[in-house]
């Protein structure tokens, strides 16, 4: 089958998936779990091949780390599937119901989106995670993995396909695009794919977003801020900022820029510097910061930079309002935090900072579907349409309106013979 | 101000709007209502100028009809605003709340999207409708109307801006782009506009959708179907199909293609033909249709055509499944109806037809925000992301996550020192 035949098959399967009930999907998920466990040695062996090829090509360490699929990663994806097995059936939920007139009932119910296209770099665990989310939500999925994870993706895909189809899922609901097919072709398949989910580096996601007509869910940048208010508990601030910056630097919810109120800067910054240096992180500061602590110079470019590294840019601000404006100007709408004991300042910050996740007195690193208790996650979205912030199964659902009547015609309402009651039932 | 300055001002105002409470917005809506009523003669006079220019240019009748803003249209928009005044405040609603751990509370609340760009042809009432929806939902709005409605749009905009800003809405929350600014420039303003809503002809909406990086909410085609099942009440079917096709032909929810089960075709079609001809509608039929009634020939092209006219294409199908496949292949995901007394057939049709609105035994013309009881409406969406079907205020909202804590750091959870409770509160 070529890419268009596979996509067309996925579209057909997506219609069949709408009619599959919660129990059948639950059984298919359990079958996938069992099959992954039963075939784990073969998966690890395939992964070893990928790693050897990458090592021979001197691929960078972080890529190798993401590429590895071992006992730990297997357990993570099995846990993710387990949480989906126990999750309430999300399809067919009545979201609202209105009696428009006697015998004319409008119902809005949740339903799958249709066909999800997933394009991911290196991480084979993302393949399992997103496939199982698609299965639970009744969506077909077209997968396109990076060539560096070719063998791992292939075996994971085959295991999931076989186990789920044997358990009753429609043929072709899951498809893995072979590497010869170009990403650029997938980006043009708006007749087949309803939603694209890219998982990978900023440049990669940005490329996808700029080059497709298909709606894209995800985020390119994660330029997260913390603002230390004049009413902050400074000891707490040192602890939270250090965790936000250094707990795991190469991820989207790591802190990149710190804003500090001028009233507390001279007391706070030396303590923070000591704490960050203890974790191996360095500081780039604005002019006022450099008058207090010794550090490199931060330029306007730094406010727009996602370091994903042990570097923190610091700017001293004169007011809460200046902090909010800085964040709304340079931020990426991902996660931003205020550190303050002043309730009014907290309320204002959380209302006016226009980001998917606005935090108070905690680490930015909490911005994550697992930590939020969503179970498996599709990714984090910085879009302001459809799904925002960490996205679980909800981001893979939409709704349809069902209207049931008995020969009702609009002519009767246009002429005034009949009148709508619009009685809310649910 | 040039177009970028206005847009930047609208972005700033959108942040201020987030903090404005329900009462203030309610008062502003009432002020707009009063101002529209007080200035109605000036509005009608401006509209008369537009109509005279269009008449002198021999503009087509349907355009002139849409362009007219008279007592009836004024009453409609005032009624729309009235329903918004009484509607519960939609911003700041708690959608979910979870205790992640002791003292660490995650809350999801509804919030405005930000800046809405509205591009509309001819209909000045759309300007009032969408502006008031944006005000209620706390969004800034950039308006770009057609040159044929220039004078009417200008006065409506000025009245709404003055009344709402005097009532406390932030300066620049509403902007009317002057006609010299090209639509193509607006389509590139993804740094300023979060969502585009085009209102106009299919070609117009399609052009917008194809030429912008900004998410677009709306629909291009409305190719609606009815399927008369073998178990249909044929008298009801004649009544419902006639209303669906002829009650108002130039709108997106009018019926375009009728599918008829072969078992009832010879009994049904002659009655339908007589009823449709009584309303001045003609039929284009497939070969099997033409063996039963006299009519023009329908080709494959007809199944893809939105006539917006007194024409109905008819195809005879051999099964429910063939009807469903035809609709999912040729339909536009707008509104499709089954006419049947067989509960199983109805259930299957409504589950497997992948459209925003799936109906049973009623006219397709019910597919509309006002008839659904939504009050004012943004439009009808055939997108499968964010908002689908008739869209009211909900389509202008998104949400943000707020996380409140007391110095919680991720390091404690990564090391296992602390564990998440994930206790659902709301």
Short mmCIF file of C-alpha atoms in Angstrom, two decimals, chain A residues 11 15 18-19 100 104 106 108 111 113 194-195 215 236 239-240 243 247 328 346 350-363 365-366 370-374 384-388 390 394 398-411 413-414 420 422, chain B residues 11 15 18-19 100 104 106 108 111 113 194-195 215 236 239-240 243 247 328 346 350-363 365-366 370-374 384-388 390 394 398-411 413-414 420 422:
data_model
loop_
_atom_site.label_atom_id
_atom_site.label_comp_id
_atom_site.label_asym_id
_atom_site.label_seq_id
_atom_site.Cartn_x
_atom_site.Cartn_y
_atom_site.Cartn_z
CA UNK A 11 -10.12 7.19 7.24
CA UNK A 15 -15.68 5.60 10.80
CA UNK A 18 -16.95 5.51 16.10
CA UNK A 19 -19.19 2.47 16.65
CA UNK A 100 -36.18 22.79 21.15
CA UNK A 104 -37.68 17.92 19.03
CA UNK A 106 -31.10 18.34 20.52
CA UNK A 108 -24.51 17.17 21.97
CA UNK A 111 -16.99 11.82 19.51
CA UNK A 113 -11.90 13.67 15.80
CA UNK A 194 -7.85 15.92 10.77
CA UNK A 195 -5.15 16.85 13.27
CA UNK A 215 -4.52 21.96 12.27
CA UNK A 236 11.01 29.75 49.07
CA UNK A 239 14.24 26.78 46.28
CA UNK A 240 11.52 27.04 43.63
CA UNK A 243 14.16 23.51 40.87
CA UNK A 247 15.71 19.86 37.90
CA UNK A 328 3.17 38.64 27.52
CA UNK A 346 -0.98 36.89 42.73
CA UNK A 350 -2.63 34.95 37.22
CA UNK A 351 -5.42 36.79 35.49
CA UNK A 352 -3.34 38.96 33.17
CA UNK A 353 -0.54 36.61 32.15
CA UNK A 354 -1.87 35.12 28.94
CA UNK A 355 -0.34 31.64 29.17
CA UNK A 356 -1.77 28.15 29.23
CA UNK A 357 -0.34 27.53 32.70
CA UNK A 358 -0.03 30.27 35.33
CA UNK A 359 1.54 29.22 38.61
CA UNK A 360 1.99 30.63 42.10
CA UNK A 361 4.86 29.73 44.47
CA UNK A 362 5.75 26.45 42.76
CA UNK A 363 8.21 25.11 40.22
CA UNK A 365 8.37 21.92 36.07
CA UNK A 366 4.91 20.86 37.35
CA UNK A 370 1.32 13.17 34.30
CA UNK A 371 1.87 15.58 37.18
CA UNK A 372 -1.56 17.11 36.48
CA UNK A 373 -3.05 13.62 36.88
CA UNK A 374 -4.19 13.18 33.25
CA UNK A 384 -5.23 29.07 22.11
CA UNK A 385 -7.71 27.06 20.09
CA UNK A 386 -9.13 23.63 21.00
CA UNK A 387 -6.72 22.37 23.66
CA UNK A 388 -4.27 24.36 25.77
CA UNK A 390 -0.87 19.66 28.91
CA UNK A 394 -9.75 15.42 25.72
CA UNK A 398 -14.74 16.77 19.46
CA UNK A 399 -18.54 16.57 19.55
CA UNK A 400 -21.50 16.27 17.24
CA UNK A 401 -25.06 17.54 17.56
CA UNK A 402 -27.89 15.03 17.20
CA UNK A 403 -31.39 16.31 16.54
CA UNK A 404 -34.33 13.90 16.85
CA UNK A 405 -37.83 14.88 15.76
CA UNK A 406 -41.06 13.75 14.19
CA UNK A 407 -41.41 15.60 10.91
CA UNK A 408 -40.60 19.03 12.33
CA UNK A 409 -40.07 21.65 9.62
CA UNK A 410 -38.55 25.13 9.84
CA UNK A 411 -41.42 26.64 7.83
CA UNK A 413 -41.30 28.32 13.05
CA UNK A 414 -40.59 30.90 10.35
CA UNK A 420 -39.32 27.13 20.18
CA UNK A 422 -35.55 25.87 24.27
CA UNK B 11 -3.75 42.92 21.72
CA UNK B 15 -5.17 41.67 28.24
CA UNK B 18 -9.41 39.54 30.90
CA UNK B 19 -9.79 41.49 34.14
CA UNK B 100 -2.12 17.36 43.16
CA UNK B 104 -0.89 22.12 45.66
CA UNK B 106 -4.65 22.83 40.08
CA UNK B 108 -8.78 25.02 35.08
CA UNK B 111 -10.84 32.58 29.62
CA UNK B 113 -9.03 33.54 23.39
CA UNK B 194 -5.56 34.35 17.56
CA UNK B 195 -8.59 33.28 15.53
CA UNK B 215 -6.66 29.21 12.83
CA UNK B 236 -43.41 12.87 6.66
CA UNK B 239 -42.93 17.35 4.09
CA UNK B 240 -39.45 17.36 5.66
CA UNK B 243 -38.90 22.20 3.81
CA UNK B 247 -37.76 26.93 2.94
CA UNK B 328 -19.04 10.65 4.27
CA UNK B 346 -31.37 5.69 12.89
CA UNK B 350 -26.32 9.02 13.50
CA UNK B 351 -23.26 7.25 14.82
CA UNK B 352 -21.46 6.69 11.52
CA UNK B 353 -22.22 9.87 9.61
CA UNK B 354 -19.22 12.03 10.42
CA UNK B 355 -20.86 15.47 10.41
CA UNK B 356 -21.24 18.23 12.97
CA UNK B 357 -25.03 17.87 12.90
CA UNK B 358 -26.81 14.55 12.35
CA UNK B 359 -30.61 14.70 12.30
CA UNK B 360 -33.54 12.28 12.36
CA UNK B 361 -36.97 12.96 10.82
CA UNK B 362 -36.59 16.74 10.74
CA UNK B 363 -35.62 19.49 8.33
CA UNK B 365 -32.79 23.89 8.17
CA UNK B 366 -32.84 23.51 11.97
CA UNK B 370 -30.67 30.62 17.10
CA UNK B 371 -32.85 27.54 16.56
CA UNK B 372 -30.53 25.57 18.86
CA UNK B 373 -31.17 28.16 21.55
CA UNK B 374 -27.63 29.59 21.67
CA UNK B 384 -13.35 19.10 13.68
CA UNK B 385 -11.11 21.02 16.04
CA UNK B 386 -12.22 23.42 18.80
CA UNK B 387 -15.84 24.18 17.85
CA UNK B 388 -18.16 22.27 15.56
CA UNK B 390 -23.43 26.17 15.15
CA UNK B 394 -18.22 28.91 23.66
CA UNK B 398 -10.42 28.72 25.83
CA UNK B 399 -9.09 27.93 29.28
CA UNK B 400 -5.96 28.29 31.38
CA UNK B 401 -4.55 26.15 34.17
CA UNK B 402 -3.77 27.82 37.48
CA UNK B 403 -1.51 26.04 39.94
CA UNK B 404 -1.26 27.36 43.51
CA UNK B 405 1.29 26.01 45.94
CA UNK B 406 3.65 26.79 48.79
CA UNK B 407 7.16 26.24 47.50
CA UNK B 408 6.46 22.84 45.93
CA UNK B 409 9.34 21.61 43.76
CA UNK B 410 9.43 18.78 41.22
CA UNK B 411 12.69 17.45 42.65
CA UNK B 413 8.45 14.05 43.42
CA UNK B 414 11.23 12.90 41.10
CA UNK B 420 1.05 13.01 44.10
CA UNK B 422 -4.36 13.62 42.38
#
